[in-house]
Tab-separated table of C-alpha atoms and ligand atoms in Angstrom:
chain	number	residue	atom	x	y	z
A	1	UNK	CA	105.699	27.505	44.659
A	2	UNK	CA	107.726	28.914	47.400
A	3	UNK	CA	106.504	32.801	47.974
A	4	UNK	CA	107.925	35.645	49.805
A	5	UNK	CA	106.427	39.382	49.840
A	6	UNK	CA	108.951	41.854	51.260
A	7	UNK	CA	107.784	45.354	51.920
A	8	UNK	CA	109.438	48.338	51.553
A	9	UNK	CA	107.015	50.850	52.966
A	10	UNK	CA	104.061	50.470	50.692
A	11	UNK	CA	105.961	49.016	47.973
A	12	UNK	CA	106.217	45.329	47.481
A	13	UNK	CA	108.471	42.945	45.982
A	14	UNK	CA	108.212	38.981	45.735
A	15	UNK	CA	110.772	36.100	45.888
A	16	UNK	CA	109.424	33.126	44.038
A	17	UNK	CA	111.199	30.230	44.049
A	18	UNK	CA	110.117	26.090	42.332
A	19	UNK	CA	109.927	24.226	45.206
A	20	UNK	CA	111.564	21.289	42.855
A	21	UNK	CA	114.414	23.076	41.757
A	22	UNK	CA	115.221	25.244	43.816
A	23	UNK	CA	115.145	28.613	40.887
A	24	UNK	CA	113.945	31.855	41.862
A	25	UNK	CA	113.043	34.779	40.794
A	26	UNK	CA	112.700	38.372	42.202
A	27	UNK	CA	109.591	40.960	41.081
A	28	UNK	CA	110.078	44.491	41.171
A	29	UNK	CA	113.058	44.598	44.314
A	30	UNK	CA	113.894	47.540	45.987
A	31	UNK	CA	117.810	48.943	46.085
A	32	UNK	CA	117.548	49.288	50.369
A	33	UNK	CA	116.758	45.518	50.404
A	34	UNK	CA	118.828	43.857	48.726
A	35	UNK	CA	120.796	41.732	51.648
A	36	UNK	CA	117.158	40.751	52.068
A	37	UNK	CA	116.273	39.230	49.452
A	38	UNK	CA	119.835	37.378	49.505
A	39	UNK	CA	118.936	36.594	52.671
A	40	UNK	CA	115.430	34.634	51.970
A	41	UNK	CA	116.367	33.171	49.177
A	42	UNK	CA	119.373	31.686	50.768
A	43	UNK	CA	116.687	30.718	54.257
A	44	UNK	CA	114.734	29.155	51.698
A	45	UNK	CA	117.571	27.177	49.543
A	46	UNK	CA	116.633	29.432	46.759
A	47	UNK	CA	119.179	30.322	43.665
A	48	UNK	CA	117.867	33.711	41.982
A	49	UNK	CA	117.961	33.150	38.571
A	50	UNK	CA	116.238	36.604	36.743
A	51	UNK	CA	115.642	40.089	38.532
A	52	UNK	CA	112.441	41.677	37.046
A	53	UNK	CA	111.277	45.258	36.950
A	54	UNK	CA	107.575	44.858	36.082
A	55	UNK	CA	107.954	48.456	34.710
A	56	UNK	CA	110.131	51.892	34.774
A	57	UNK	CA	109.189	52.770	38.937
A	58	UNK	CA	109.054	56.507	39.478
A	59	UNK	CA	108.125	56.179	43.609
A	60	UNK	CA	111.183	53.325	44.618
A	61	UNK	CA	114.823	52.845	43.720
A	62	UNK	CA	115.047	49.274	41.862
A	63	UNK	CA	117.343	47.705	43.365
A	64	UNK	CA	117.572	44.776	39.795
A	65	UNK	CA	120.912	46.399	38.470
A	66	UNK	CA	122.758	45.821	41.998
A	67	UNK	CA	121.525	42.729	42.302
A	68	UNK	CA	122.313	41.469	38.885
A	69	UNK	CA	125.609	42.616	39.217
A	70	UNK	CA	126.563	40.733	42.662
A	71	UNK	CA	124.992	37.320	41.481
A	72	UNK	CA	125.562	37.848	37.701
A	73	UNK	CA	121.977	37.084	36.405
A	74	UNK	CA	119.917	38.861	33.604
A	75	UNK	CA	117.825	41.965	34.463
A	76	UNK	CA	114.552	41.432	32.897
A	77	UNK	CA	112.105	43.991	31.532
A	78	UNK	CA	109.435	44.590	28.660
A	79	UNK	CA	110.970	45.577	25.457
A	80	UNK	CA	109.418	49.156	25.703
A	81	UNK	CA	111.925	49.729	29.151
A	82	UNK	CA	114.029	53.054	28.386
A	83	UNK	CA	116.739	51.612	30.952
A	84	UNK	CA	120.020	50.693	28.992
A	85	UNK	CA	121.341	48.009	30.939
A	86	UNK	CA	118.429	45.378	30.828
A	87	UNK	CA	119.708	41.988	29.746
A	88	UNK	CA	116.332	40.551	28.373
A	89	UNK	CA	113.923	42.309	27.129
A	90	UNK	CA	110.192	40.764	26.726
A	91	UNK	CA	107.349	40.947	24.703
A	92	UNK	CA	103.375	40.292	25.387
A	93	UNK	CA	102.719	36.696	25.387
A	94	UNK	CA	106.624	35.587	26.096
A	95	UNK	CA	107.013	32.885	28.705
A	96	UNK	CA	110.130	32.587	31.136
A	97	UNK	CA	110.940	29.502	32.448
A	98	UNK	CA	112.493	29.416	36.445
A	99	UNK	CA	112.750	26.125	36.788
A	100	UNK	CA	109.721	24.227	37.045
A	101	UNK	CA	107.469	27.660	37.156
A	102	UNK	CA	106.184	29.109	34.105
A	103	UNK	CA	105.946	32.939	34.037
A	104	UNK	CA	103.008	34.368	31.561
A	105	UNK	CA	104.104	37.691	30.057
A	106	UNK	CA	101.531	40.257	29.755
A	107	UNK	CA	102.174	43.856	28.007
A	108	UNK	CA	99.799	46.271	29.966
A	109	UNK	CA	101.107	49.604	29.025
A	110	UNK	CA	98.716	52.727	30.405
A	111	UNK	CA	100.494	53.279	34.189
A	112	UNK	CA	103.883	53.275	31.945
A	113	UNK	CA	103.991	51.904	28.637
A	114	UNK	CA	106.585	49.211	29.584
A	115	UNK	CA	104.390	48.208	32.347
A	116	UNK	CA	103.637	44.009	32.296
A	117	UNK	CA	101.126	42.124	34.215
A	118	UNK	CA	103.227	38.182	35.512
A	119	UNK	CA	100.730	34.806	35.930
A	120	UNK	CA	102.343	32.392	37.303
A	121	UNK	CA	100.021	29.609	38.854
A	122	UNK	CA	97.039	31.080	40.016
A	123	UNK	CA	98.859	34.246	40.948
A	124	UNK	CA	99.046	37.677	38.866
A	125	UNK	CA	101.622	39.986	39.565
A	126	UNK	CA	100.220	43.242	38.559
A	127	UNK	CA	102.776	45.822	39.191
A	128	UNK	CA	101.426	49.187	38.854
A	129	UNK	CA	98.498	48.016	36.353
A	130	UNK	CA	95.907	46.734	38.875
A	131	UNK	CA	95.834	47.942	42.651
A	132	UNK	CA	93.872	46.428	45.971
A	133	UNK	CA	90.753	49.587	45.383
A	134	UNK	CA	93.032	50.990	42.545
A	135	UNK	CA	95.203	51.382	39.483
A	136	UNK	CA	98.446	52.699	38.791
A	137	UNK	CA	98.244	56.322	37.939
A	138	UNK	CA	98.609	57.504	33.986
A	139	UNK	CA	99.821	60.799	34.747
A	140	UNK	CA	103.606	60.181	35.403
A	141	UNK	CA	105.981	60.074	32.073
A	142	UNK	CA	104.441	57.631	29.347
A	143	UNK	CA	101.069	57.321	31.529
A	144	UNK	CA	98.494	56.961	29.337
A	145	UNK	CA	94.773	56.443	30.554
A	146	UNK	CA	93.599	54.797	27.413
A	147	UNK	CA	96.071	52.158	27.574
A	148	UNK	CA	95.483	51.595	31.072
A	149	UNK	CA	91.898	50.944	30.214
A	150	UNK	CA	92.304	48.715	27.526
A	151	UNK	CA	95.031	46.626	29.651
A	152	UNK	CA	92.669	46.334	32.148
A	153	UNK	CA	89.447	45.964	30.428
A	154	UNK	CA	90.657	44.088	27.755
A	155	UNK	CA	93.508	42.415	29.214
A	156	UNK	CA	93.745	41.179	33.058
A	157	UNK	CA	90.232	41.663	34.001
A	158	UNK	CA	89.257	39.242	31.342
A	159	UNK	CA	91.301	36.565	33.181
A	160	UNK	CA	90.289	33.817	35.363
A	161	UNK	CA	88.414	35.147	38.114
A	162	UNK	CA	89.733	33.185	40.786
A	163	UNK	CA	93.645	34.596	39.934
A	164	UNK	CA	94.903	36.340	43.089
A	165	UNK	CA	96.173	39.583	42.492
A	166	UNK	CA	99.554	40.665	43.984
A	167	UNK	CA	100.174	44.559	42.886
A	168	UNK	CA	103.281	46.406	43.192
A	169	UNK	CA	101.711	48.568	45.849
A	170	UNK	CA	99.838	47.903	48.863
A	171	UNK	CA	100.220	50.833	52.028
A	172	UNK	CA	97.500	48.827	54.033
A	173	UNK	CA	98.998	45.254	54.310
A	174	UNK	CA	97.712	41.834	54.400
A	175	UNK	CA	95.171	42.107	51.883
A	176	UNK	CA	94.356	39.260	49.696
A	177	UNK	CA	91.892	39.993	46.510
A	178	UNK	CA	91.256	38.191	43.301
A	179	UNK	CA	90.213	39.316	39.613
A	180	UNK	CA	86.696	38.772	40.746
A	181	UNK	CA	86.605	40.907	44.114
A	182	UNK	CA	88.180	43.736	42.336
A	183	UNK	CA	85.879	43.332	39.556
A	184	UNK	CA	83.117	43.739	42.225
A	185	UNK	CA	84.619	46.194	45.042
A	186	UNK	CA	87.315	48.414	42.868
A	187	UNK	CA	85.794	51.900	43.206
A	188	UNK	CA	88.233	52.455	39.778
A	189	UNK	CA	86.492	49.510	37.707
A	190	UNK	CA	83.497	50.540	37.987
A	191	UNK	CA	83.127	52.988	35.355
A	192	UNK	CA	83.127	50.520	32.470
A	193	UNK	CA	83.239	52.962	29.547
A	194	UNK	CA	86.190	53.862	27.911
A	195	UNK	CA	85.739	57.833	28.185
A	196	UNK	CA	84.060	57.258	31.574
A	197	UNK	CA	87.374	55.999	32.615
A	198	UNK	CA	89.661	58.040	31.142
A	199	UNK	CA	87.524	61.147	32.555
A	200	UNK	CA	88.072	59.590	35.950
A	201	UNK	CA	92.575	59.036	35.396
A	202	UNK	CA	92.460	62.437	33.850
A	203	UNK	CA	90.823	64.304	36.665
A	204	UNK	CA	92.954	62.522	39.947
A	205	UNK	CA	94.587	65.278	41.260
A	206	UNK	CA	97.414	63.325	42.968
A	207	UNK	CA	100.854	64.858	44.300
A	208	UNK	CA	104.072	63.836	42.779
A	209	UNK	CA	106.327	60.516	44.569
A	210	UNK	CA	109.000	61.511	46.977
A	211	UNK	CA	112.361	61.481	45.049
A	212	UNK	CA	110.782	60.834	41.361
A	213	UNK	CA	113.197	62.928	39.935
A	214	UNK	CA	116.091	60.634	41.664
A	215	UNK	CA	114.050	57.728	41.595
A	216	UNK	CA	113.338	57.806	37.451
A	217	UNK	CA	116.790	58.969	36.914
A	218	UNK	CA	118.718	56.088	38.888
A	219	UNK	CA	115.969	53.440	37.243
A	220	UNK	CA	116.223	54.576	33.607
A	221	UNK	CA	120.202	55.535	34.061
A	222	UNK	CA	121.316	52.367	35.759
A	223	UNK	CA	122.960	55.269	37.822
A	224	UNK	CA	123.546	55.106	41.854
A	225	UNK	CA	121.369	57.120	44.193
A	226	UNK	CA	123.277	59.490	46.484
A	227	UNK	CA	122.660	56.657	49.466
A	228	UNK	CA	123.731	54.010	47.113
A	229	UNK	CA	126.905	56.191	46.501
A	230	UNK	CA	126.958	57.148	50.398
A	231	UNK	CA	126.631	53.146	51.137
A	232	UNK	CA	129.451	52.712	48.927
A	233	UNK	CA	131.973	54.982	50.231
A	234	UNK	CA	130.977	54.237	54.112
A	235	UNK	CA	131.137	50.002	53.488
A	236	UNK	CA	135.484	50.707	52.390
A	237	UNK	CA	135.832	53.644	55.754
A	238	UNK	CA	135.780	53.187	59.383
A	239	UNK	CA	134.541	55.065	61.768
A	240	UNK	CA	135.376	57.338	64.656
A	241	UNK	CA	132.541	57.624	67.545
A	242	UNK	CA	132.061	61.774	68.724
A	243	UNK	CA	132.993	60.246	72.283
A	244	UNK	CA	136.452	58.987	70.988
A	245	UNK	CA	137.444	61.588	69.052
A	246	UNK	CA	136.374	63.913	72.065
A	247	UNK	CA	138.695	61.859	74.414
A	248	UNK	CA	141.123	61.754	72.029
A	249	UNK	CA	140.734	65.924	71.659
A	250	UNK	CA	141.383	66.431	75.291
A	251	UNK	CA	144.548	63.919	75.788
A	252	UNK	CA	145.917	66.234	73.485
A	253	UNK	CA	146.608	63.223	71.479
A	254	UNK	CA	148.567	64.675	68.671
A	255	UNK	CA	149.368	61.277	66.811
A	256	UNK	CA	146.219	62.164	63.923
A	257	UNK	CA	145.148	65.213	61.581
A	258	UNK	CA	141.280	65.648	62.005
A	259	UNK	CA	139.960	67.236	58.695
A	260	UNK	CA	137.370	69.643	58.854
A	261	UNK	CA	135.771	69.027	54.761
A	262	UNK	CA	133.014	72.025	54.801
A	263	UNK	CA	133.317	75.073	53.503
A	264	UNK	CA	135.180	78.054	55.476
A	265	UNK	CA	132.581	80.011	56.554
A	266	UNK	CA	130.864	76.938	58.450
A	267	UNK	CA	134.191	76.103	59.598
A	268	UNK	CA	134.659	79.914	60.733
A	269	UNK	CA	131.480	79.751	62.326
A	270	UNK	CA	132.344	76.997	64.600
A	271	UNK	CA	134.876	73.774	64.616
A	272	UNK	CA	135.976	71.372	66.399
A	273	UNK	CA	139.077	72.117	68.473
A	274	UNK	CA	142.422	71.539	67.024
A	275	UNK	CA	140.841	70.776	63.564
A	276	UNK	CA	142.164	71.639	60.261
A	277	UNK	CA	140.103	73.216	57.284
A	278	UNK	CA	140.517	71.158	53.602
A	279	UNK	CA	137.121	71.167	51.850
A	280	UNK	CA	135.391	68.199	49.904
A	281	UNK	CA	135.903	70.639	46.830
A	282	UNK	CA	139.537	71.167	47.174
A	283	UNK	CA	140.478	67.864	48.526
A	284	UNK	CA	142.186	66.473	45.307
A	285	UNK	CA	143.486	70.061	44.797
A	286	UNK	CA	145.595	70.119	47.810
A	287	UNK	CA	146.127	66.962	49.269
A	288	UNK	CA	149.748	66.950	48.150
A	289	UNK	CA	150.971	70.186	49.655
A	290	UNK	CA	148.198	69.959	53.067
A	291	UNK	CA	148.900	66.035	53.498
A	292	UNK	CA	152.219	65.151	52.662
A	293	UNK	CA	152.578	62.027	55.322
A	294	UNK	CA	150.030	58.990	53.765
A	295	UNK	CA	150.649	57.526	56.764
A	296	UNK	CA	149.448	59.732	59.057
A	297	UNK	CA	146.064	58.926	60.949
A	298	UNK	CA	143.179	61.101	59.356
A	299	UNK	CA	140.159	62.126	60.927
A	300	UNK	CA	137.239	63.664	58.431
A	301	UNK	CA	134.460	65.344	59.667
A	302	UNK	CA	131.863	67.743	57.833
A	303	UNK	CA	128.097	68.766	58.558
A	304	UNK	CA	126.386	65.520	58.943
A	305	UNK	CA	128.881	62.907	58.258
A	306	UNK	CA	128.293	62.165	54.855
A	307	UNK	CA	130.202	63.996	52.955
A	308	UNK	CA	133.465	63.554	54.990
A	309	UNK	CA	132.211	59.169	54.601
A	310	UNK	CA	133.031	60.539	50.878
A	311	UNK	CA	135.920	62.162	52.146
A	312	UNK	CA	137.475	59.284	54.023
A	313	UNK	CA	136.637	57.405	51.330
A	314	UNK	CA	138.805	59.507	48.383
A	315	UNK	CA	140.906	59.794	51.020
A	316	UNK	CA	141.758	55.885	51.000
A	317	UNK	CA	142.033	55.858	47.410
A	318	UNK	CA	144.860	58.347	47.325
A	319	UNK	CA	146.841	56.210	49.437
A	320	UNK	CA	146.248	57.785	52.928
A	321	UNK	CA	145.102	53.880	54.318
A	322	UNK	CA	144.720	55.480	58.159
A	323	UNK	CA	141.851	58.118	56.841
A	324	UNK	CA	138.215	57.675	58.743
A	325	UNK	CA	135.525	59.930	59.238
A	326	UNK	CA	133.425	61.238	62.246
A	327	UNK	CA	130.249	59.128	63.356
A	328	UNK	CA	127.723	62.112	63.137
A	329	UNK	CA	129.889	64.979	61.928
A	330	UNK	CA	129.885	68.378	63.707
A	331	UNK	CA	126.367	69.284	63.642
A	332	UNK	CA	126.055	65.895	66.212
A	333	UNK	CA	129.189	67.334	68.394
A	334	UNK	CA	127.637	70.453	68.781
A	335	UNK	CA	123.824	68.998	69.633
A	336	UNK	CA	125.873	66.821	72.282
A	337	UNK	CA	127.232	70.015	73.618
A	338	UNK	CA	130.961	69.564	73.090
A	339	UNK	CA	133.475	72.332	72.777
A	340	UNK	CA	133.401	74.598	69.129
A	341	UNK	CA	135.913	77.295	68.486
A	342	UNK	CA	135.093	79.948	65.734
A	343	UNK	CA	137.098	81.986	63.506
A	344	UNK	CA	139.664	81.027	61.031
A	345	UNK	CA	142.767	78.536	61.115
A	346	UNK	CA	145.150	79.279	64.483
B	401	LIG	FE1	104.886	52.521	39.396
C-alpha cells in the first residue's frame, strides 16, 4: 500500500493508493490542501478514486466536496452524515473496494454519530474515535459519551492488537501506536466501566474549535468558507502591487479609475489620492451611472484587500475586463507610509 499523511496543523489526512493499480483514496482532506493532495497522488502515479469524510469535522474545513467536484469522484460518508451532497453513503460492516485494497467499514458513533473507524491492512483509520493519549470529544453536536464507549470498548479496542492506529488528530507528530499500546498507555482507556467513562467525557471542560460555527456550517452545507469564496474571486483578478499603483499615483497617470469599495466614513477618514468612493454595497447599484466606460482600467482597493478581490471580481463579471484590485488595500498603504487625503470626494 502506498501511504501519505499530510498535516494540516494538527489535523491529518491520508492518501492511500494499491501499489498494483494505481487507485487511491483520500481520508478526511482538508479544503487549504487540496493542490496537495493532487499533487502526491499525481508524484506517486496515483488516480483518486473516493474522497472520505470519516465523520461531520467541527475543527477543519473538508476539503471532499471541492475535490469531488474537480476530479468527478463520489464523496463518501456513513449513512448517519447530515451533509446533502455525499454521493455514497455507508453502513457498519460495508467494504469499499480501491483497487486491490479492501477498506473495512466500521460505525463508531459517540465523537459524532456518523463517525466510522477504516481497516485497511493492518492499519485503522480512526478519525475522531480513538486518539494517540485520547478520544474524540462527545460534547460537540451529536457527541454522545455512551456511544463513544461502546465504539471503543466494544468495537475497535476489541481488534487485533497489533493494528496501527492512524487518528484524525495528532498536534505532536510522528507518533506511531497500535490497539495494544493505547490499550496500555491511553490515560482515557483506562477507566473500563461504562459510567466511569462517561463521568470522565462528561466532566472535560474543553474550549470550543476555532471557526466551528464556519467549519460545521461549510461541512454539513456543502457551502464555501469566506477564504474558499475569497480564493475564488482572487484566482479570475489580477493584481496591482502598493508600489505600482503609488508610481502610477504620482505620474499623474490618468489612463485608470482607482475605486475606493469601503464605506464613506473610512473613506472620509483617509484615502488614497485621486481615488474615487463606490462601496462593495452599492457596487451593482451604481455601476451604470459611476462607470459608464467597460473599458476603462479599474483599480479596487478597500481595508485589507479582500473585499475589493470581491470587488474586482463582480467587477469582471459585469463586463469591465480591465478591473484589478490593490495588493494589500489601504490599511497596507498607510502602514508603508504613503500619502492619505481625508474628507469627502474633491
Ligand atoms: Fe472531529
Amino acid at each position: 500500500m502506498i501511504f501519505e499523511q499530510i498535516a494540516t496543523g494538527g489535523c491529518q489526512s491520508y492518501l492511500l493508493g494499491c501499489g498494483e493499480t494505481c487507485a487511491a483514496v483520500v481520508i478526511d482532506p482538508e479544503a487549504s490542501q487540496v493542490d496537495r493532495y493532487l499533487g502526491l497522488a499525481a508524484r506517486d502515479g496515483l488516480r483518486i478514486r473516493y474522497l472520505i469524510d470519516t465523520h461531520t469535522h467541527a475543527d477543519h474545513f473538508s476539503g471532499t466536496r471541492q475535490l469531488a467536484r474537480q476530479l468527478g469522484v463520489p464523496v463518501v460518508m456513513h449513512r448517519e452524515s447530515p451533509a446533502p451532497f455525499v454521493d455514497m453513503r455507508l453502513d457498519d460492516g460495508d467494504m469499499i473496494q480501491v483497487g486491490r485494497l479492501r477498506l473495512q467499514v466500521m460505525h463508531t458513533p459517540g465523537h459524532t454519530r456518523d463517525s466510522m473507524c477504516l481497516q485497511v491492512e493492518d492499519h485503522l483509520f480512526t478519525g475522531d474515535t480513538l486518539l494517540f493519549g485520547g478520544t474524540g470529544r462527545t460534547d460537540l453536536p451529536t457527541g454522545d459519551p455512551e456511544a463513544l464507549y461502546d465504539s471503543l470498548f466494544s468495537g475497535i479496542l476489541r481488534l487485533d492488537p497489533a493494528l496501527k492506529v492512524h487518528p484524525a488528530h495528532d498536534y505532536k507528530g510522528g507518533i506511531e501506536s497500535t490497539i495494544a499500546r493505547e490499550l496500555a498507555e491511553n490515560p482515557r482507556l483506562q477507566k473500563h466501566e461504562r459510567g466511569a467513562f462517561v463521568d470522565m467525557m462528561r466532566s472535560l471542560s474543553l474550549s470550543m474549535p476555532t471557526h466551528i460555527t464556519e467549519a460545521l456550517r461549510s461541512n454539513m452545507s456543502g457551502g464555501k468558507t469566506v477564504a474558499q469564496l475569497l480564493a475564488e474571486a482572487a484566482a479570475v483578478v489580477p493584481f496591482m502591487s502598493l508600489a505600482e499603483l503609488k508610481a502610477r499615483v504620482e505620474s499623474a497617470d490618468n489612463n485608470f479609475i482607482l475605486l475606493d469599495v469601503r464605506e464613506r466614513d473610512a473613506y472620509e477618514n483617509g484615502h488614497i489620492p485621486r481615488a474615487r468612493l463606490l462601496p462593495r454595497g452599492q457596487l451593482e447599484l451604481r455601476v451604470n451611472d459611476d462607470l459608464p466606460d467597460p473599458t476603462k482600467r479599474i483599480v479596487a482597493c478597500c481595508e485589507f484587500g479582500r473585499i475589493s478581490t470581491l470587488a474586482a471580481a463582480t467587477l469582471r463579471e459585469l463586463g469591465f475586463q480591465r478591473a484589478v484590485a490593490l495588493d494589500g488595500g489601504v490599511k497596507a498603504w498607510r502602514e508603508a507610509g504613503y500619502p492619505l487625503q481625508s474628507g469627502s470626494e474633491a
